[in-house]
Amino acid sequence: MSMRRIFQILGIASFCVFIGIEAWSNRVLVTKAFDVKNLSWREFVQDIRMNFQQGFFGKVDWIDGNGLFMRALDRRVSNTVLRGKGDMLLYREWGRVDPLVRAKEICRWNRWQGAHGGKYLYVQTPAKLDRRLEILPAGCNPDDFDVYGPVDNLIAVLRTNNVPCMDLSWDLAMNAKQVQCNYYRTDHHWTYEAAFSVFPDVARKIAELAGTTLPLDCPELKSENWKRITLPRSFLGSHGRRTGAGFAGYGDFTYLVPIFPTRMAMCMENGDLANAGDFGEAIVSKRVLASGPFHDAAGVRYGVYFGSERGAMHIRSALAPC
């Protein structure tokens, strides 16, 4: 028997052993479906599929290993996620939105608010793309990532119709360096530090629309009056979970708490009191802080304020400056 033939047989045998180990390790995911009574065949198959998605043996390890393999091959796309400059993980495809349709709905909402004595401010947050598209790796077609053209058209229509609005992309996403500073590497969300950097301007605009003015030395708006707490290498965002930690690694996670006195209460939409006390007691979710680096039963890291699963809520600050 030739050496080539021996290697072929060993390869087939190894693959069969691997399939056998995986089948045996995941047998409970099939047997669990038999424990549910009166399932139709379609429901039975869906139940098995759900069990495999949630509890496949070694799922995270396999995904991480695949990400590491893709990184070793210097692949830029893995599981529909694009790895840009600085290992920033991005959406590979961006949906198209008609800015005129969106603007029409926002203008209608603004008129409804005014008719009921309310004030409205439209705040456009940036995408995890810089306006110059420097974050994209070589070979990408810029036309496939034109997200700010529609944004500019939307803002222009709103201003023509006297809708108060702000576009934060000019402050947070002008170039690749800003995107790297203001967004989580493995997630599409901006960081809390990025939100804090623009929140004073938004707060002053809200105060202006409310008919008041925040003092220039307002302590709540000064960064030195907030404590930054960093959990190193403790966050893997939704993009990172799709590609595995081996593709771009874990990122640091930072959140902020005030060092000035606070007294707050958070109520759910139905009026039930959820939390009360100072900012840390009322707003920061200890359950989410105790979670793992990616989404688990305790929640997901960027939901550290309020908790990931919160719906509509009412927050009152007894010591608010206005």
Short mmCIF file of C-alpha atoms in Angstrom, two decimals:
data_model
loop_
_atom_site.label_atom_id
_atom_site.label_comp_id
_atom_site.label_asym_id
_atom_site.label_seq_id
_atom_site.Cartn_x
_atom_site.Cartn_y
_atom_site.Cartn_z
CA MET A 1 0.00 0.00 0.00
CA SER A 2 1.38 3.39 -1.00
CA MET A 3 2.09 6.14 1.53
CA ARG A 4 -0.45 8.39 -0.19
CA ARG A 5 -3.12 5.74 0.26
CA ILE A 6 -2.25 5.39 3.95
CA PHE A 7 -2.63 9.16 4.49
CA GLN A 8 -6.00 9.11 2.72
CA ILE A 9 -7.23 6.31 4.99
CA LEU A 10 -5.92 8.09 8.10
CA GLY A 11 -7.61 11.32 7.01
CA ILE A 12 -10.95 9.58 6.48
CA ALA A 13 -10.64 7.73 9.79
CA SER A 14 -9.80 10.94 11.66
CA PHE A 15 -12.80 12.70 10.14
CA CYS A 16 -15.10 9.82 11.11
CA VAL A 17 -13.76 9.85 14.68
CA PHE A 18 -14.33 13.63 14.84
CA ILE A 19 -17.93 13.26 13.60
CA GLY A 20 -18.51 10.46 16.11
CA ILE A 21 -17.21 12.53 19.04
CA GLU A 22 -19.32 15.54 18.07
CA ALA A 23 -22.43 13.38 17.55
CA TRP A 24 -21.99 11.71 20.94
CA SER A 25 -21.27 15.02 22.73
CA ASN A 26 -24.38 16.65 21.24
CA ARG A 27 -26.78 13.71 21.54
CA VAL A 28 -28.61 15.39 24.43
CA LEU A 29 -29.63 18.25 22.11
CA VAL A 30 -31.71 15.75 20.13
CA THR A 31 -33.04 13.78 23.07
CA LYS A 32 -34.23 16.99 24.75
CA ALA A 33 -36.69 17.47 21.90
CA PHE A 34 -38.30 14.10 22.72
CA ASP A 35 -39.07 15.37 26.22
CA VAL A 36 -41.56 17.90 24.84
CA LYS A 37 -44.94 16.29 24.30
CA ASN A 38 -47.30 16.70 21.33
CA LEU A 39 -44.84 18.38 18.98
CA SER A 40 -45.55 18.35 15.25
CA TRP A 41 -42.71 17.29 12.98
CA ARG A 42 -41.97 20.91 12.07
CA GLU A 43 -41.93 21.96 15.73
CA PHE A 44 -39.72 18.97 16.56
CA VAL A 45 -37.17 19.99 13.92
CA GLN A 46 -37.29 23.64 15.05
CA ASP A 47 -36.75 22.57 18.66
CA ILE A 48 -33.67 20.54 17.69
CA ARG A 49 -32.34 23.44 15.61
CA MET A 50 -32.78 25.83 18.54
CA ASN A 51 -31.06 23.38 20.90
CA PHE A 52 -28.07 23.14 18.57
CA GLN A 53 -27.83 26.93 18.20
CA GLN A 54 -27.80 27.44 21.96
CA GLY A 55 -25.92 24.43 23.29
CA PHE A 56 -23.71 22.93 20.59
CA PHE A 57 -20.72 21.27 22.27
CA GLY A 58 -17.67 23.51 22.03
CA LYS A 59 -19.56 26.09 19.94
CA VAL A 60 -17.60 29.12 21.19
CA ASP A 61 -14.27 27.29 20.86
CA TRP A 62 -15.02 26.28 17.28
CA ILE A 63 -16.04 29.83 16.35
CA ASP A 64 -12.93 31.26 18.02
CA GLY A 65 -10.74 28.72 16.23
CA ASN A 66 -12.31 29.53 12.88
CA GLY A 67 -11.73 33.24 13.49
CA LEU A 68 -8.09 32.59 14.31
CA PHE A 69 -7.71 30.49 11.15
CA MET A 70 -9.26 33.27 9.04
CA ARG A 71 -6.93 35.78 10.69
CA ALA A 72 -3.90 33.57 9.93
CA LEU A 73 -4.97 33.56 6.27
CA ASP A 74 -5.25 37.38 6.42
CA ARG A 75 -8.87 37.16 5.32
CA ARG A 76 -10.73 40.45 5.57
CA VAL A 77 -14.28 39.04 5.54
CA SER A 78 -15.60 36.34 7.87
CA ASN A 79 -19.26 35.40 8.34
CA THR A 80 -20.47 38.64 6.66
CA VAL A 81 -18.22 40.79 8.91
CA LEU A 82 -15.51 43.02 7.42
CA ARG A 83 -12.20 43.59 9.26
CA GLY A 84 -11.12 47.16 8.63
CA LYS A 85 -8.03 49.10 9.61
CA GLY A 86 -6.98 48.78 13.22
CA ASP A 87 -8.89 45.45 13.39
CA MET A 88 -12.17 47.34 13.55
CA LEU A 89 -15.00 44.95 12.69
CA LEU A 90 -17.63 46.46 10.39
CA TYR A 91 -20.83 45.52 8.63
CA ARG A 92 -19.99 44.10 5.21
CA GLU A 93 -23.28 45.32 3.73
CA TRP A 94 -25.26 48.45 4.58
CA GLY A 95 -28.98 48.74 3.98
CA ARG A 96 -30.30 51.53 1.79
CA VAL A 97 -32.69 54.02 3.37
CA ASP A 98 -34.68 56.63 1.44
CA PRO A 99 -33.80 59.86 3.29
CA LEU A 100 -36.88 61.69 1.95
CA VAL A 101 -39.27 59.08 3.35
CA ARG A 102 -37.47 59.17 6.71
CA ALA A 103 -37.45 63.00 6.74
CA LYS A 104 -41.18 63.13 5.99
CA GLU A 105 -41.95 60.97 9.02
CA ILE A 106 -39.65 63.02 11.30
CA CYS A 107 -41.25 66.29 10.16
CA ARG A 108 -44.69 64.85 10.83
CA TRP A 109 -43.60 63.78 14.31
CA ASN A 110 -42.15 67.26 14.97
CA ARG A 111 -45.48 68.88 14.02
CA TRP A 112 -47.38 66.46 16.25
CA GLN A 113 -45.10 67.34 19.17
CA GLY A 114 -45.61 71.05 18.60
CA ALA A 115 -49.39 70.67 18.42
CA HIS A 116 -49.33 69.03 21.86
CA GLY A 117 -47.02 71.58 23.47
CA GLY A 118 -43.88 69.48 23.21
CA LYS A 119 -40.39 70.11 21.89
CA TYR A 120 -38.46 67.74 19.63
CA LEU A 121 -34.76 67.39 18.85
CA TYR A 122 -33.50 65.00 16.19
CA VAL A 123 -29.97 63.76 16.95
CA GLN A 124 -28.19 61.86 14.16
CA THR A 125 -25.60 59.48 15.53
CA PRO A 126 -22.76 58.39 13.24
CA ALA A 127 -22.28 54.97 11.73
CA LYS A 128 -19.19 52.89 12.43
CA LEU A 129 -17.66 54.34 9.27
CA ASP A 130 -15.72 57.54 8.85
CA ARG A 131 -16.84 60.13 6.34
CA ARG A 132 -13.59 59.73 4.39
CA LEU A 133 -13.92 55.91 4.43
CA GLU A 134 -10.32 55.58 5.60
CA ILE A 135 -11.32 52.70 7.89
CA LEU A 136 -12.05 50.41 4.91
CA PRO A 137 -9.37 47.93 3.80
CA ALA A 138 -7.93 48.12 0.31
CA GLY A 139 -10.16 46.78 -2.43
CA CYS A 140 -13.53 47.93 -1.07
CA ASN A 141 -15.86 49.82 -3.38
CA PRO A 142 -16.67 53.19 -1.71
CA ASP A 143 -20.10 53.24 -3.39
CA ASP A 144 -21.09 50.19 -1.31
CA PHE A 145 -20.46 52.17 1.89
CA ASP A 146 -22.13 55.49 1.09
CA VAL A 147 -24.02 56.01 4.35
CA TYR A 148 -23.41 59.73 4.86
CA GLY A 149 -24.81 60.92 1.53
CA PRO A 150 -28.35 59.98 2.60
CA VAL A 151 -27.64 61.39 6.09
CA ASP A 152 -26.65 64.77 4.66
CA ASN A 153 -29.80 64.82 2.51
CA LEU A 154 -31.93 63.96 5.54
CA ILE A 155 -30.41 66.72 7.69
CA ALA A 156 -30.83 69.26 4.86
CA VAL A 157 -34.56 68.48 4.55
CA LEU A 158 -35.06 68.71 8.33
CA ARG A 159 -33.36 72.09 8.52
CA THR A 160 -35.41 73.37 5.58
CA ASN A 161 -38.54 72.38 7.54
CA ASN A 162 -37.24 74.00 10.77
CA VAL A 163 -36.86 70.73 12.66
CA PRO A 164 -34.23 71.17 15.42
CA CYS A 165 -31.47 68.66 14.65
CA MET A 166 -27.84 67.79 15.31
CA ASP A 167 -25.48 65.60 13.26
CA LEU A 168 -22.78 64.09 15.49
CA SER A 169 -20.87 62.39 12.68
CA TRP A 170 -18.80 65.54 12.07
CA ASP A 171 -17.45 65.30 15.62
CA LEU A 172 -17.10 61.54 16.00
CA ALA A 173 -16.51 59.98 12.58
CA MET A 174 -14.57 62.29 10.28
CA ASN A 175 -11.62 59.92 9.81
CA ALA A 176 -10.42 56.43 10.70
CA LYS A 177 -8.68 57.59 13.88
CA GLN A 178 -11.93 58.98 15.28
CA VAL A 179 -13.81 55.76 14.51
CA GLN A 180 -11.09 53.71 16.24
CA CYS A 181 -11.35 55.95 19.32
CA ASN A 182 -15.14 56.19 19.47
CA TYR A 183 -16.32 52.65 18.67
CA TYR A 184 -15.84 49.23 20.19
CA ARG A 185 -13.49 47.22 18.02
CA THR A 186 -15.72 44.14 17.92
CA ASP A 187 -19.14 45.81 17.95
CA HIS A 188 -21.14 48.35 15.95
CA HIS A 189 -21.97 50.45 19.03
CA TRP A 190 -20.13 53.62 19.99
CA THR A 191 -18.40 53.70 23.37
CA TYR A 192 -19.71 55.45 26.45
CA GLU A 193 -16.73 57.78 26.30
CA ALA A 194 -17.74 58.80 22.77
CA ALA A 195 -21.30 59.46 23.91
CA PHE A 196 -20.00 61.50 26.84
CA SER A 197 -17.84 63.64 24.55
CA VAL A 198 -20.93 64.97 22.73
CA PHE A 199 -23.49 64.81 25.51
CA PRO A 200 -22.73 68.32 26.86
CA ASP A 201 -23.64 69.86 23.49
CA VAL A 202 -26.82 67.77 23.29
CA ALA A 203 -27.75 68.68 26.88
CA ARG A 204 -27.28 72.39 26.17
CA LYS A 205 -29.42 72.13 23.05
CA ILE A 206 -32.18 70.38 25.00
CA ALA A 207 -32.02 73.08 27.68
CA GLU A 208 -32.24 75.76 24.97
CA LEU A 209 -35.36 74.15 23.48
CA ALA A 210 -36.82 73.92 26.99
CA GLY A 211 -36.38 77.66 27.42
CA THR A 212 -33.49 77.65 29.85
CA THR A 213 -29.70 77.81 29.82
CA LEU A 214 -27.19 75.53 31.50
CA PRO A 215 -24.37 77.43 33.24
CA LEU A 216 -20.99 77.26 31.54
CA ASP A 217 -19.43 75.76 34.68
CA CYS A 218 -22.16 73.12 35.10
CA PRO A 219 -20.27 70.34 36.96
CA GLU A 220 -22.39 67.56 35.46
CA LEU A 221 -21.06 68.37 31.99
CA LYS A 222 -17.37 68.35 32.90
CA SER A 223 -15.41 65.17 32.26
CA GLU A 224 -13.22 65.65 35.36
CA ASN A 225 -16.33 65.16 37.49
CA TRP A 226 -16.91 61.66 36.15
CA LYS A 227 -14.93 58.55 37.09
CA ARG A 228 -13.93 56.17 34.31
CA ILE A 229 -13.95 52.48 35.21
CA THR A 230 -12.21 50.17 32.72
CA LEU A 231 -12.53 46.39 32.55
CA PRO A 232 -9.57 45.29 30.38
CA ARG A 233 -10.09 42.65 27.68
CA SER A 234 -13.60 41.99 28.87
CA PHE A 235 -15.82 42.73 25.90
CA LEU A 236 -16.66 40.81 22.72
CA GLY A 237 -19.36 42.53 20.68
CA SER A 238 -21.89 41.16 18.23
CA HIS A 239 -19.43 41.32 15.31
CA GLY A 240 -16.83 39.54 17.43
CA ARG A 241 -19.28 36.80 18.36
CA ARG A 242 -20.00 36.18 14.67
CA THR A 243 -16.33 35.89 13.76
CA GLY A 244 -14.85 34.48 16.96
CA ALA A 245 -12.37 36.10 19.33
CA GLY A 246 -9.49 34.84 17.19
CA PHE A 247 -10.41 37.20 14.35
CA ALA A 248 -9.90 40.52 16.18
CA GLY A 249 -9.50 39.67 19.88
CA TYR A 250 -11.31 41.02 22.93
CA GLY A 251 -11.62 44.72 23.67
CA ASP A 252 -11.55 46.83 26.81
CA PHE A 253 -14.83 48.08 28.26
CA THR A 254 -15.14 51.46 29.98
CA TYR A 255 -18.12 53.05 31.67
CA LEU A 256 -18.49 56.27 33.65
CA VAL A 257 -20.05 57.17 37.00
CA PRO A 258 -20.35 60.66 38.49
CA ILE A 259 -18.29 61.71 41.50
CA PHE A 260 -20.70 64.53 42.37
CA PRO A 261 -23.83 63.90 44.53
CA THR A 262 -26.79 62.27 42.79
CA ARG A 263 -30.21 61.06 43.85
CA MET A 264 -32.19 59.24 41.18
CA ALA A 265 -35.15 56.95 40.64
CA MET A 266 -35.82 54.71 37.65
CA CYS A 267 -39.36 53.51 36.98
CA MET A 268 -40.65 51.20 34.31
CA GLU A 269 -43.29 52.29 31.81
CA ASN A 270 -46.11 50.96 34.01
CA GLY A 271 -44.90 53.08 36.94
CA ASP A 272 -43.28 50.26 38.94
CA LEU A 273 -40.11 51.37 40.72
CA ALA A 274 -37.08 49.51 39.38
CA ASN A 275 -34.14 51.12 41.20
CA ALA A 276 -33.51 54.14 43.40
CA GLY A 277 -30.53 55.74 45.12
CA ASP A 278 -27.42 57.43 43.77
CA PHE A 279 -26.33 56.97 40.14
CA GLY A 280 -24.52 53.72 40.82
CA GLU A 281 -27.47 52.21 42.68
CA ALA A 282 -30.22 53.41 40.34
CA ILE A 283 -28.56 53.23 36.92
CA VAL A 284 -25.59 50.82 36.89
CA SER A 285 -26.60 47.18 36.51
CA LYS A 286 -24.51 44.98 38.80
CA ARG A 287 -25.97 41.93 37.07
CA VAL A 288 -24.60 43.03 33.70
CA LEU A 289 -21.21 43.86 35.24
CA ALA A 290 -21.04 40.29 36.50
CA SER A 291 -21.68 38.91 33.00
CA GLY A 292 -19.08 37.36 30.74
CA PRO A 293 -17.31 39.17 27.89
CA PHE A 294 -20.14 38.37 25.51
CA HIS A 295 -23.92 38.07 25.77
CA ASP A 296 -25.07 35.54 28.34
CA ALA A 297 -27.93 35.08 30.81
CA ALA A 298 -26.85 38.16 32.77
CA GLY A 299 -26.98 40.47 29.75
CA VAL A 300 -24.46 42.15 27.52
CA ARG A 301 -21.73 44.55 28.59
CA TYR A 302 -22.84 47.70 26.78
CA GLY A 303 -26.14 47.40 28.69
CA VAL A 304 -24.33 48.26 31.94
CA TYR A 305 -26.66 51.24 32.35
CA PHE A 306 -30.19 50.04 33.21
CA GLY A 307 -29.63 46.47 31.99
CA SER A 308 -29.85 45.09 28.47
CA GLU A 309 -33.45 43.97 28.60
CA ARG A 310 -35.07 47.24 29.70
CA GLY A 311 -37.91 48.65 27.64
CA ALA A 312 -39.32 52.17 27.99
CA MET A 313 -38.50 53.75 31.35
CA HIS A 314 -38.76 57.00 33.27
CA ILE A 315 -35.72 58.40 35.06
CA ARG A 316 -35.99 61.25 37.55
CA SER A 317 -33.03 63.08 39.04
CA ALA A 318 -33.85 64.98 42.25
CA LEU A 319 -30.63 66.99 41.98
CA ALA A 320 -30.83 67.90 38.28
CA PRO A 321 -29.33 71.34 37.50
CA CYS A 322 -32.41 72.49 35.55
#
